[in-house]
Coordinates of C-alpha atoms and ligand atoms in Angstrom, one line a residue:
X13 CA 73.5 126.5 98.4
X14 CA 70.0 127.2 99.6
X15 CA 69.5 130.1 97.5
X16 CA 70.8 128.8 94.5
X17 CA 67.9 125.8 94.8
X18 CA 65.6 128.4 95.1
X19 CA 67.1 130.1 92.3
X20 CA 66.6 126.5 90.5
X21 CA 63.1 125.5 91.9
X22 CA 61.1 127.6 89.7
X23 CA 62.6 126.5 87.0
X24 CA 62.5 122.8 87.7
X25 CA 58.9 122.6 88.6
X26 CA 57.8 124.4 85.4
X27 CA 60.0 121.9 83.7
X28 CA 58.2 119.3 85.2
X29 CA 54.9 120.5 84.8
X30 CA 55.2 121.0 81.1
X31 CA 56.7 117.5 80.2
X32 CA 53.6 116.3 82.5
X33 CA 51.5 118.5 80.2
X34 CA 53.0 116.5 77.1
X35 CA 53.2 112.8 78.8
X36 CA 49.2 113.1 79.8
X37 CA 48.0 113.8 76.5
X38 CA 48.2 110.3 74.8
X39 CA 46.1 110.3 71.8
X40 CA 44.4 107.1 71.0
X41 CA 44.6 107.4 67.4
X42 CA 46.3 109.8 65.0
X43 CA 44.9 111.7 61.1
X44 CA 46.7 112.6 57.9
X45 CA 44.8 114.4 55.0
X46 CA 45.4 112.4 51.4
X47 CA 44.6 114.0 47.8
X48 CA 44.7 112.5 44.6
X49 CA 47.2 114.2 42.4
X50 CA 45.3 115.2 39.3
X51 CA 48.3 114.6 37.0
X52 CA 50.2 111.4 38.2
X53 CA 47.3 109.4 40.1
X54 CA 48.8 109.6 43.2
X55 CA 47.7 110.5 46.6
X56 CA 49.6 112.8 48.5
X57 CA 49.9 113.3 52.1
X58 CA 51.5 116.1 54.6
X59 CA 53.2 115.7 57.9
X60 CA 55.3 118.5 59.7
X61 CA 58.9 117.4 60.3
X62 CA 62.1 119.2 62.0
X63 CA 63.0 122.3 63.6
X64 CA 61.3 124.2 63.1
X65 CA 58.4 122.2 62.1
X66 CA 57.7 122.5 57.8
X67 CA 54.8 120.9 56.1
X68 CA 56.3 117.9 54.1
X69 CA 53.9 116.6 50.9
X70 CA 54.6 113.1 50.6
X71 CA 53.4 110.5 47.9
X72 CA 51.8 107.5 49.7
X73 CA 53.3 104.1 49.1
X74 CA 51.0 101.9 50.9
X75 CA 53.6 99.1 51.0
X76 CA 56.1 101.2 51.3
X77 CA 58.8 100.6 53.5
X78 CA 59.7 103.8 55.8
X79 CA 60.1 107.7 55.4
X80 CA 62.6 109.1 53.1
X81 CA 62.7 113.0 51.8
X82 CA 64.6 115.0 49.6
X83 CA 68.1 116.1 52.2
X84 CA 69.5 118.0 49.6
X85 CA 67.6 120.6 49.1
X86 CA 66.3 123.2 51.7
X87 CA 67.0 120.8 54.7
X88 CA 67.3 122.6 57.8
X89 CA 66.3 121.1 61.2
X90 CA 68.0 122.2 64.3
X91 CA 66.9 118.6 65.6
X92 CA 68.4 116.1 62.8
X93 CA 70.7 113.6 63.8
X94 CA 72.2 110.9 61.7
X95 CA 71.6 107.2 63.4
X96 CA 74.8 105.6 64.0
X97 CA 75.9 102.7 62.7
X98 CA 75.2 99.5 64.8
X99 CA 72.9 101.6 66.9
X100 CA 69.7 100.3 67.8
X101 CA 67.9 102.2 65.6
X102 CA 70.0 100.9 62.9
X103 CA 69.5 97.3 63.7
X104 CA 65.4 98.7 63.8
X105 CA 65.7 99.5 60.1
X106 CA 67.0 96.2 58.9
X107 CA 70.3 98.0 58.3
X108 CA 73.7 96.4 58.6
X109 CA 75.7 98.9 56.4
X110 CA 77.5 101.8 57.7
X111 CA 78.7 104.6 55.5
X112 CA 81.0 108.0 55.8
X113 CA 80.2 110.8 53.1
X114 CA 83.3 113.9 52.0
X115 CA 81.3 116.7 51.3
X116 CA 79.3 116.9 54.8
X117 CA 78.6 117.0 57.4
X118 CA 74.9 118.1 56.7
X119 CA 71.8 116.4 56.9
X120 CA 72.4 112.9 54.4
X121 CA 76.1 113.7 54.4
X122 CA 77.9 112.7 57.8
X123 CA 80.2 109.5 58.7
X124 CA 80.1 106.7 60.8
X125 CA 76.0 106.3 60.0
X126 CA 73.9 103.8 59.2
X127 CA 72.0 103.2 55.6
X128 CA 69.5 102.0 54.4
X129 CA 68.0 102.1 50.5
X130 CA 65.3 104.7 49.8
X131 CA 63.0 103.7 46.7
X132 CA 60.9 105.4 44.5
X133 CA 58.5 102.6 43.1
X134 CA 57.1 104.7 40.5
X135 CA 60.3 105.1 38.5
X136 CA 61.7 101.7 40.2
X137 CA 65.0 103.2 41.5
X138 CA 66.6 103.1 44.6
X139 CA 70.0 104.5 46.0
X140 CA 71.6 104.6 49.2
X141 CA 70.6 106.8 51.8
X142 CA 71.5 107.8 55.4
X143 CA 69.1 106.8 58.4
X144 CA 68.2 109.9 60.4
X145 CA 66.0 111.0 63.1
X146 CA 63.8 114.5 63.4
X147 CA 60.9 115.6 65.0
X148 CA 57.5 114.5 63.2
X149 CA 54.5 116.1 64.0
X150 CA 50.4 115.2 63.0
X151 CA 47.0 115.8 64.3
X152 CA 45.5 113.2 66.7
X153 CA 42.1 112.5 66.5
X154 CA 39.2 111.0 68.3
X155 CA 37.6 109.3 65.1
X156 CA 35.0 112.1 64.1
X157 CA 37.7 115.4 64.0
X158 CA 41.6 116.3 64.2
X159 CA 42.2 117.7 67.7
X160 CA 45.7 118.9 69.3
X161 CA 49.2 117.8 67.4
X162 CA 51.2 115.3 68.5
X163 CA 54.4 115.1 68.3
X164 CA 57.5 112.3 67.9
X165 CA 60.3 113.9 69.1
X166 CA 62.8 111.1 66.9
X167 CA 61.2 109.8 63.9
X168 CA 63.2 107.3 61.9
X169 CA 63.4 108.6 58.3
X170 CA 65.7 108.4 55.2
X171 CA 67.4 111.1 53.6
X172 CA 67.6 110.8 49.9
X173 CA 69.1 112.8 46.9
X174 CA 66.8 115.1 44.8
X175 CA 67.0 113.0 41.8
X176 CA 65.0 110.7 43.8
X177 CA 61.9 112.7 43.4
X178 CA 61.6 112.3 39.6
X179 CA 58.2 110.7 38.8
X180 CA 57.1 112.3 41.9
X181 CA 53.9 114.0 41.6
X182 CA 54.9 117.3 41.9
X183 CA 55.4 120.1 45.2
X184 CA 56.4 116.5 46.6
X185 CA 59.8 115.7 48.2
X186 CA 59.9 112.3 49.4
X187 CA 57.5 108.9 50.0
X188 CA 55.4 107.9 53.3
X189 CA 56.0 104.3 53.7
X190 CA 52.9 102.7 55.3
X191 CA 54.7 98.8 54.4
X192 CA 55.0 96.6 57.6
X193 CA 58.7 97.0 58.1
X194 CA 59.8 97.9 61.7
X195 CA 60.2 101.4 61.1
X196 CA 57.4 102.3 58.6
X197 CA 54.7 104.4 59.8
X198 CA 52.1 102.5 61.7
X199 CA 55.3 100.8 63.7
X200 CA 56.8 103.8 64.2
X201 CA 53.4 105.7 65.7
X202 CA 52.0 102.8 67.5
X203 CA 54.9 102.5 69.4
X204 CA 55.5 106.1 69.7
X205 CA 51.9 106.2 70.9
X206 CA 51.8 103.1 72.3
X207 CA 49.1 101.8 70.3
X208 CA 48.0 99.2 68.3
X209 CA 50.2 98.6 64.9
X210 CA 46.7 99.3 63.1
X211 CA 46.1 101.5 60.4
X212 CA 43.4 102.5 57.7
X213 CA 43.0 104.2 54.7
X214 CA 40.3 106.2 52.8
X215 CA 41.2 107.3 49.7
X216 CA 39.1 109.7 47.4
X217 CA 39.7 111.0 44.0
X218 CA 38.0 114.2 44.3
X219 CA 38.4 115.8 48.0
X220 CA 40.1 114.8 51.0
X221 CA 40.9 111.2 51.4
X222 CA 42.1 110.3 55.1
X223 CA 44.7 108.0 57.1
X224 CA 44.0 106.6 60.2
X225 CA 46.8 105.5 62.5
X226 CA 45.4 103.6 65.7
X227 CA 42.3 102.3 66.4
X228 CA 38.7 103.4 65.2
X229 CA 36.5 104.4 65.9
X230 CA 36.0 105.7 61.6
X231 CA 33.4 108.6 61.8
X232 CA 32.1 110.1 58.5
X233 CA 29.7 113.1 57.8
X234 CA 26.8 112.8 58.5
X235 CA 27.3 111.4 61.7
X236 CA 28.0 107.3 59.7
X237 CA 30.4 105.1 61.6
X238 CA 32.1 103.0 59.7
X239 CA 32.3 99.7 61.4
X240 CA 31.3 96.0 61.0
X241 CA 34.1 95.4 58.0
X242 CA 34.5 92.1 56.6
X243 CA 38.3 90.6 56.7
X244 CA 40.6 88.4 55.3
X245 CA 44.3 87.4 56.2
X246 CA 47.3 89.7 55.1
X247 CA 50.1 87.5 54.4
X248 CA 53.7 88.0 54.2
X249 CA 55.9 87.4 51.0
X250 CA 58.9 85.8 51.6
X251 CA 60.8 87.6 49.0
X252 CA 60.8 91.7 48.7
X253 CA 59.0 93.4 46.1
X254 CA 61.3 96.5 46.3
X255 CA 63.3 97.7 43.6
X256 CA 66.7 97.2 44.8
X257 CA 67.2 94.8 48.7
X258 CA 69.4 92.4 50.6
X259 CA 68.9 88.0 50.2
X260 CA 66.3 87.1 52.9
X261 CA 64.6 90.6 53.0
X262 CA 60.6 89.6 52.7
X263 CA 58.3 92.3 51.1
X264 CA 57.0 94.7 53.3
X265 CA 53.7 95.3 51.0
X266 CA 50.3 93.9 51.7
X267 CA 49.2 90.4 50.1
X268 CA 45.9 88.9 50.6
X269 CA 44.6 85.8 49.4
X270 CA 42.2 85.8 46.4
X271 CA 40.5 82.7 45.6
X272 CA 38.4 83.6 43.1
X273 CA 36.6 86.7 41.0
X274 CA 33.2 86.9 40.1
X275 CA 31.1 88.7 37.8
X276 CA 27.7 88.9 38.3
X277 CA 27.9 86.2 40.8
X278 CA 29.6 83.5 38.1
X279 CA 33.5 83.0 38.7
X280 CA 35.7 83.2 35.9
X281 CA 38.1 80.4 35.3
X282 CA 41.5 80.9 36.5
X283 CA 44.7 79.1 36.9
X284 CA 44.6 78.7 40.7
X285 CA 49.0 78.2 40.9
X286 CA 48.8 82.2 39.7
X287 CA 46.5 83.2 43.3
X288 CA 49.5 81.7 45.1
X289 CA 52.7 82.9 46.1
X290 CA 55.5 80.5 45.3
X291 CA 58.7 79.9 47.2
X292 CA 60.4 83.1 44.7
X293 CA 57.9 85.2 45.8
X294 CA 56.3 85.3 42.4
X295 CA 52.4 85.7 42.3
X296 CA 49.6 86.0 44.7
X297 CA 47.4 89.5 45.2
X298 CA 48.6 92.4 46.7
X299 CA 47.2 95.9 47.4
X300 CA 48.9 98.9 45.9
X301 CA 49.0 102.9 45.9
X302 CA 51.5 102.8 43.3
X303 CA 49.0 101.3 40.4
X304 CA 46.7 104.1 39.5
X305 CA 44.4 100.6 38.1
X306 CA 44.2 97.4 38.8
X307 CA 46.8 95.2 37.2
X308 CA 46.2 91.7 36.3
X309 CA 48.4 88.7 34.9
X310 CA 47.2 88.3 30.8
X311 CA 45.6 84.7 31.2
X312 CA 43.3 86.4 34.4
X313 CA 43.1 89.7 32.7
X314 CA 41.3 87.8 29.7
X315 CA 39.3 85.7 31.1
X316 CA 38.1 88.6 33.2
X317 CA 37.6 90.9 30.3
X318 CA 35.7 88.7 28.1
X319 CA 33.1 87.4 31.1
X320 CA 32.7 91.0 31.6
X321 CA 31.9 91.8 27.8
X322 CA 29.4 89.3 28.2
X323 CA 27.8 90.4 31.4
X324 CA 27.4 93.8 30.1
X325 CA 26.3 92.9 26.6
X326 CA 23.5 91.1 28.7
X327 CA 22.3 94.4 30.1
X328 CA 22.3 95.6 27.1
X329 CA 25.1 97.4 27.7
X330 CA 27.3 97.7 24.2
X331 CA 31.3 97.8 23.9
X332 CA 33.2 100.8 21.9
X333 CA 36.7 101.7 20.9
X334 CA 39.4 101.3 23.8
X335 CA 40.4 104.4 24.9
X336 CA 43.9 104.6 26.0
X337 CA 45.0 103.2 28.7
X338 CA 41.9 101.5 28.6
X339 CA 41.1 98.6 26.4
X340 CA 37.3 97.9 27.0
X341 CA 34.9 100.6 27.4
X342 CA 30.9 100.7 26.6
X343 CA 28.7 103.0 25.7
X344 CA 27.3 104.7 28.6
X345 CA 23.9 104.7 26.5
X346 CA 21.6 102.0 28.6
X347 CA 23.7 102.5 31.7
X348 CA 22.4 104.9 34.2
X349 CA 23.2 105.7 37.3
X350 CA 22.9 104.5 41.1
X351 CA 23.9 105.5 44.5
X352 CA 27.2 103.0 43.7
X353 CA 28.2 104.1 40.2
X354 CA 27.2 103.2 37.1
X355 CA 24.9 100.5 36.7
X356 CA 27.4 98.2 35.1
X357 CA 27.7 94.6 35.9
X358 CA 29.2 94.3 39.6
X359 CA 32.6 92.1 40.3
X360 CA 32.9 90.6 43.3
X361 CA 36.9 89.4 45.1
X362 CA 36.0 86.8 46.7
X363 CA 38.8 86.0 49.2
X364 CA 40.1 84.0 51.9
X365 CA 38.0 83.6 54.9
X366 CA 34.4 83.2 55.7
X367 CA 32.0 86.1 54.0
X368 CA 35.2 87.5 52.9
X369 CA 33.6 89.2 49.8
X370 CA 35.4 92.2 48.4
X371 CA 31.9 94.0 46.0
X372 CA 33.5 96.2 43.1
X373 CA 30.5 97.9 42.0
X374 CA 30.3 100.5 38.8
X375 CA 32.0 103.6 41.5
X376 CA 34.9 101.9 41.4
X377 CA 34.8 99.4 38.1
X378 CA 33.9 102.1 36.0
X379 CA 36.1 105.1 34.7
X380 CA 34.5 107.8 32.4
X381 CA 36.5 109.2 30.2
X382 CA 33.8 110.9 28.2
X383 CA 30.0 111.8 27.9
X384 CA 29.3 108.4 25.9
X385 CA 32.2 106.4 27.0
X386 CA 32.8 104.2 30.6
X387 CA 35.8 102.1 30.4
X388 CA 36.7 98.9 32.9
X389 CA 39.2 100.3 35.2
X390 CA 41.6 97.0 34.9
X391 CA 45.0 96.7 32.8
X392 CA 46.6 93.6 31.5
X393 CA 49.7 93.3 34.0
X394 CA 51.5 90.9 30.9
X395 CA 52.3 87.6 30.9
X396 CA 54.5 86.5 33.6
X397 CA 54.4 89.2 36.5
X398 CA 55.9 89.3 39.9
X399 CA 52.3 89.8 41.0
X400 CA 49.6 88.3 39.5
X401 CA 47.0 90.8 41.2
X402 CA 47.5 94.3 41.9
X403 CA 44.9 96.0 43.0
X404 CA 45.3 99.5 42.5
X405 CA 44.2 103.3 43.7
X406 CA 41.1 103.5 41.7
X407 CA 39.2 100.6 43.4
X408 CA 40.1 101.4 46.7
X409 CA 39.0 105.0 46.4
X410 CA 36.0 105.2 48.9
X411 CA 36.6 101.9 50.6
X412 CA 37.4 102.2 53.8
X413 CA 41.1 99.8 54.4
X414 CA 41.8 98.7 58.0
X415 CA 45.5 97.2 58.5
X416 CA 46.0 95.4 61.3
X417 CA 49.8 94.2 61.5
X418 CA 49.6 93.0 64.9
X419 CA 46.8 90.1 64.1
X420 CA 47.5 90.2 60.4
X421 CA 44.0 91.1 59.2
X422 CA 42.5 93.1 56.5
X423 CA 39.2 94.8 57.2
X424 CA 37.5 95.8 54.7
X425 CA 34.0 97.5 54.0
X426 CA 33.9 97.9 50.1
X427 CA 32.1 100.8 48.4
X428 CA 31.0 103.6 51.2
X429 CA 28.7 104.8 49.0
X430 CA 26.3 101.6 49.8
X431 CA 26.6 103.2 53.3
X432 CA 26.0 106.5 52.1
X433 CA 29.0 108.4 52.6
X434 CA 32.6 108.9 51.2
X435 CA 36.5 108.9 51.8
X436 CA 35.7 113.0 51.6
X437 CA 33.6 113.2 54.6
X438 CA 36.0 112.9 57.4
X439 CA 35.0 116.0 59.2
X440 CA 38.8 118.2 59.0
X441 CA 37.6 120.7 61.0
X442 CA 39.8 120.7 64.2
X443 CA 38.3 120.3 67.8
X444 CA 41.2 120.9 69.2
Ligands
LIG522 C1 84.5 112.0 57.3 O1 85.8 111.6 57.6 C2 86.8 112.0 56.6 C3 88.1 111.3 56.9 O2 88.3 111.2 58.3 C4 86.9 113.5 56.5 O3 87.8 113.8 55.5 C5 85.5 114.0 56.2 O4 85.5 115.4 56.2 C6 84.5 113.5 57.2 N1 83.2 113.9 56.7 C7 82.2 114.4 57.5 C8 80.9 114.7 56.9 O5 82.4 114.6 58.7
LIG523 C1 49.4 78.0 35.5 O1 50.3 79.0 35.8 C2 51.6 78.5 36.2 C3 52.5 79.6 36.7 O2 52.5 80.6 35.7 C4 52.2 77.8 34.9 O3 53.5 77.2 35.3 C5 51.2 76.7 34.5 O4 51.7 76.1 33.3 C6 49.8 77.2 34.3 N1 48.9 76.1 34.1 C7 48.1 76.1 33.0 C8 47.2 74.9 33.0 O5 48.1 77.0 32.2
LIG524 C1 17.8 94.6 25.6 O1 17.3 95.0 24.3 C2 16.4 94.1 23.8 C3 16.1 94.6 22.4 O2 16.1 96.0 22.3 C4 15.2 94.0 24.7 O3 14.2 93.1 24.2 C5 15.6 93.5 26.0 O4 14.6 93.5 27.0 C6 16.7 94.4 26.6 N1 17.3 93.8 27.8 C7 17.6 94.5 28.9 C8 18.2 93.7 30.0 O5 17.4 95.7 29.0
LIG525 C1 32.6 119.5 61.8 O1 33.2 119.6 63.1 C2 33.1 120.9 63.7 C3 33.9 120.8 65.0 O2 33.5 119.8 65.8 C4 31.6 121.2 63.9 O3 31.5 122.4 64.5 C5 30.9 121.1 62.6 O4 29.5 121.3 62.8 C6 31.1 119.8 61.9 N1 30.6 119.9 60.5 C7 29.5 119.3 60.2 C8 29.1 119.4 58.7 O5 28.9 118.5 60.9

């Protein structure tokens, strides 16, 4: 008896000490790298997942609703484990349907689990898929650099079947959902972490863009932190903007409140019923990673456009040929260049709160798509939309996005470059 406890002892107390080692290290906030993909527009992330730990390149969806990947090809995790049904994890992921699969059991295919419906908003398809847990682990970060990894040891994902992917940019297999359902990201890490269900986002077009989970502080080269945003209220729409969901589900993208758009300081006339969301769901603003451009309804899109003609014929700036997908564009002759893009006439959101003024300047209003040519980076979203305004990856680039789900605030700082930095200079080099 006695010498089998010694036997033991050694053991035990090394046990101890190293889940002690992992319990004491609680990071206060957590960092994901985000690119632009060159050919589709959208940003891509990587976390590691399973056992052993791969890198996983995921598409953000910024309302997205949780984790799914690709289970049927190359899946192998010694940790996977299907959640089953009526399990508390199940009831977590809004789930009440419980499903058995013939051809398992593997990772997506087992019975008595729980599932939920992966989308892909891109291609607007969604199927079923099985709710699972595996290890995730990222980099945590003290606001200025990644230090050690941190791991959660049962991530709530869903598995989904390779067709899934198509429309994907490509060396991609699956979505990060950063929506506010309970088991999207920023739940899921914050209470993983316990901390705050905050999150925010940095996106560039050229470098490294970056996603902050936790609180700030936001530190940029050289040596800028970004604080002191402005904010607004997110709001929640009743009725779920996902391609395929159950009666009652409300969306789990971001809404805010725009009360009007300005050019050049003058608003444009708009019909105010289109800035609201109605009892269907149908209208208001929301934020999007899934709209390479800002989208907006016909009637705002052409009030908009032609305000904006005239702002920019006033500096002298002249209009050209559309160039596809681009309907206005100028002559870059007369425009030069300024520390926040082209100087172009400057569009401001102007949204609920107090001060709550959301500056596009040329950086972000502006694409060129030749030596001579700058066209306005906003589409006509048609006539009768689900969402009036989407505002989409291209004006968001180098703004730094805070989400905060627990007060239900937007924090915004619009173009970095005013503060003389970028979404490319979080500092990647580990201090770990
Ligand atoms: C699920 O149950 C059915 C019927 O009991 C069985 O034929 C099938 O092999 C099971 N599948 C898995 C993945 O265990
Ligand atoms: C404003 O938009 C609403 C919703 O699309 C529409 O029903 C209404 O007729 C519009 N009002 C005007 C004055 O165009
Ligand atoms: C625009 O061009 C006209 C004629 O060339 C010139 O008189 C005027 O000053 C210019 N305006 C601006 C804002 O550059
Ligand atoms: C980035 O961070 C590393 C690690 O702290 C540091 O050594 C390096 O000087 C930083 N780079 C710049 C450009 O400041």
């Amino acid at each position: 008896m006695a010498s089998s406890l010694a036997f033991f002892l050694p053991f035990l107390l090394l046990f101890l000490s190293i889940s002690h080692a992992q319990r004491s290290f609680r990071p206060d906030a957590l960092v994901l790298r985000v690119r632009k993909d060159v050919s589709t527009l959208q940003y891509v992330t990587m976390i590691n997942q399973r056992t052993p730990l791969v890198p996983v390149n995921l598409v953000v969806h910024l309302g997205g609703q949780f984790l799914w990947v690709d289970c049927d090809n190359n899946y192998v995790s010694s940790s996977y484990r299907p959640v089953r049904c009526r399990s508390a994890q199940c009831s977590r992921a809004g789930s009440t349907s419980c499903g058995d699969c013939f051809n398992g059991p593997r990772p997506g295919c087992n019975n008595n689990t729980c599932g939920v419906i992966p989308d892909n908003p891109f291609t607007r398809t969604a199927t079923g898929g099985e709710l699972a847990e595996d290890v995730v682990s990222v980099q945590s970060t003290d606001g200025s650099n990644p230090g050690p990894l941190v791991t959660v040891p049962r991530f709530i994902f869903s598995c989904a079947p390779t067709f899934l992917l198509q429309g994907l940019a490509s060396g991609t297999t699956g979505l990060a959902g950063l929506g506010r359902a309970r088991i999207g990201f920023p739940s899921q890490f914050a209470a993983a972490f316990s901390f705050r269900r905050k999150f925010a986002i940095c996106l560039s077009a050229s470098a490294n863009g970056v996603i902050f989970f936790g609180d700030g502080p936001y530190n940029f080269l050289p040596n800028i932190e970004i604080s002191q945003l402005r904010s607004t209220p997110l709001y929640i729409n009743p009725v779920s903007t996902a391609s395929a969901f159950s009666q009652g589900e409300p969306s789990t993208e971001y809404f805010i409140r725009v009360n009007s758009i300005r050019i050049e300081g003058n608003p444009i006339t708009i019909n105010t019923t289109l800035l609201n969301i109605d009892s269907q769901g149908n209208g208001g603003t929301k934020i999007s990673t899934v709209n390479p451009y800002t989208l907006l309804e016909t009637s705002i899109y052409r009030a908009f456009t032609s305000a904006y003609i005239q702002a920019a014929a006033a500096r002298n700036i002249s209009r050209v040929a559309g160039v596809a997908p681009f309907d206005v564009c100028f002559s870059s002759e007369n425009v030069f260049s300024t520390r926040v893009g082209p100087s172009v006439p400057y569009i401001d959101l102007v949204l609920q709160g107090q001060d709550a003024v959301w500056t596009i300047t040329g950086s972000n209003s502006m694409v060129q798509v030749n030596d001579n040519v700058l066209c306005l980076g906003f589409l006509d979203g048609g006539s009768n939309p689900r969402t009036s305004i989407v505002i989409g990856g291209y004006q968001l680039e180098d703004n730094l996005l805070q989400f905060d789900l627990a007060a239900s605030r937007l924090g915004f700082s619009s173009t970095l470059l005013g503060r003389r930095t970028t979404c490319a200079n979080f500092n990647f080099t580990s201090n770990a």
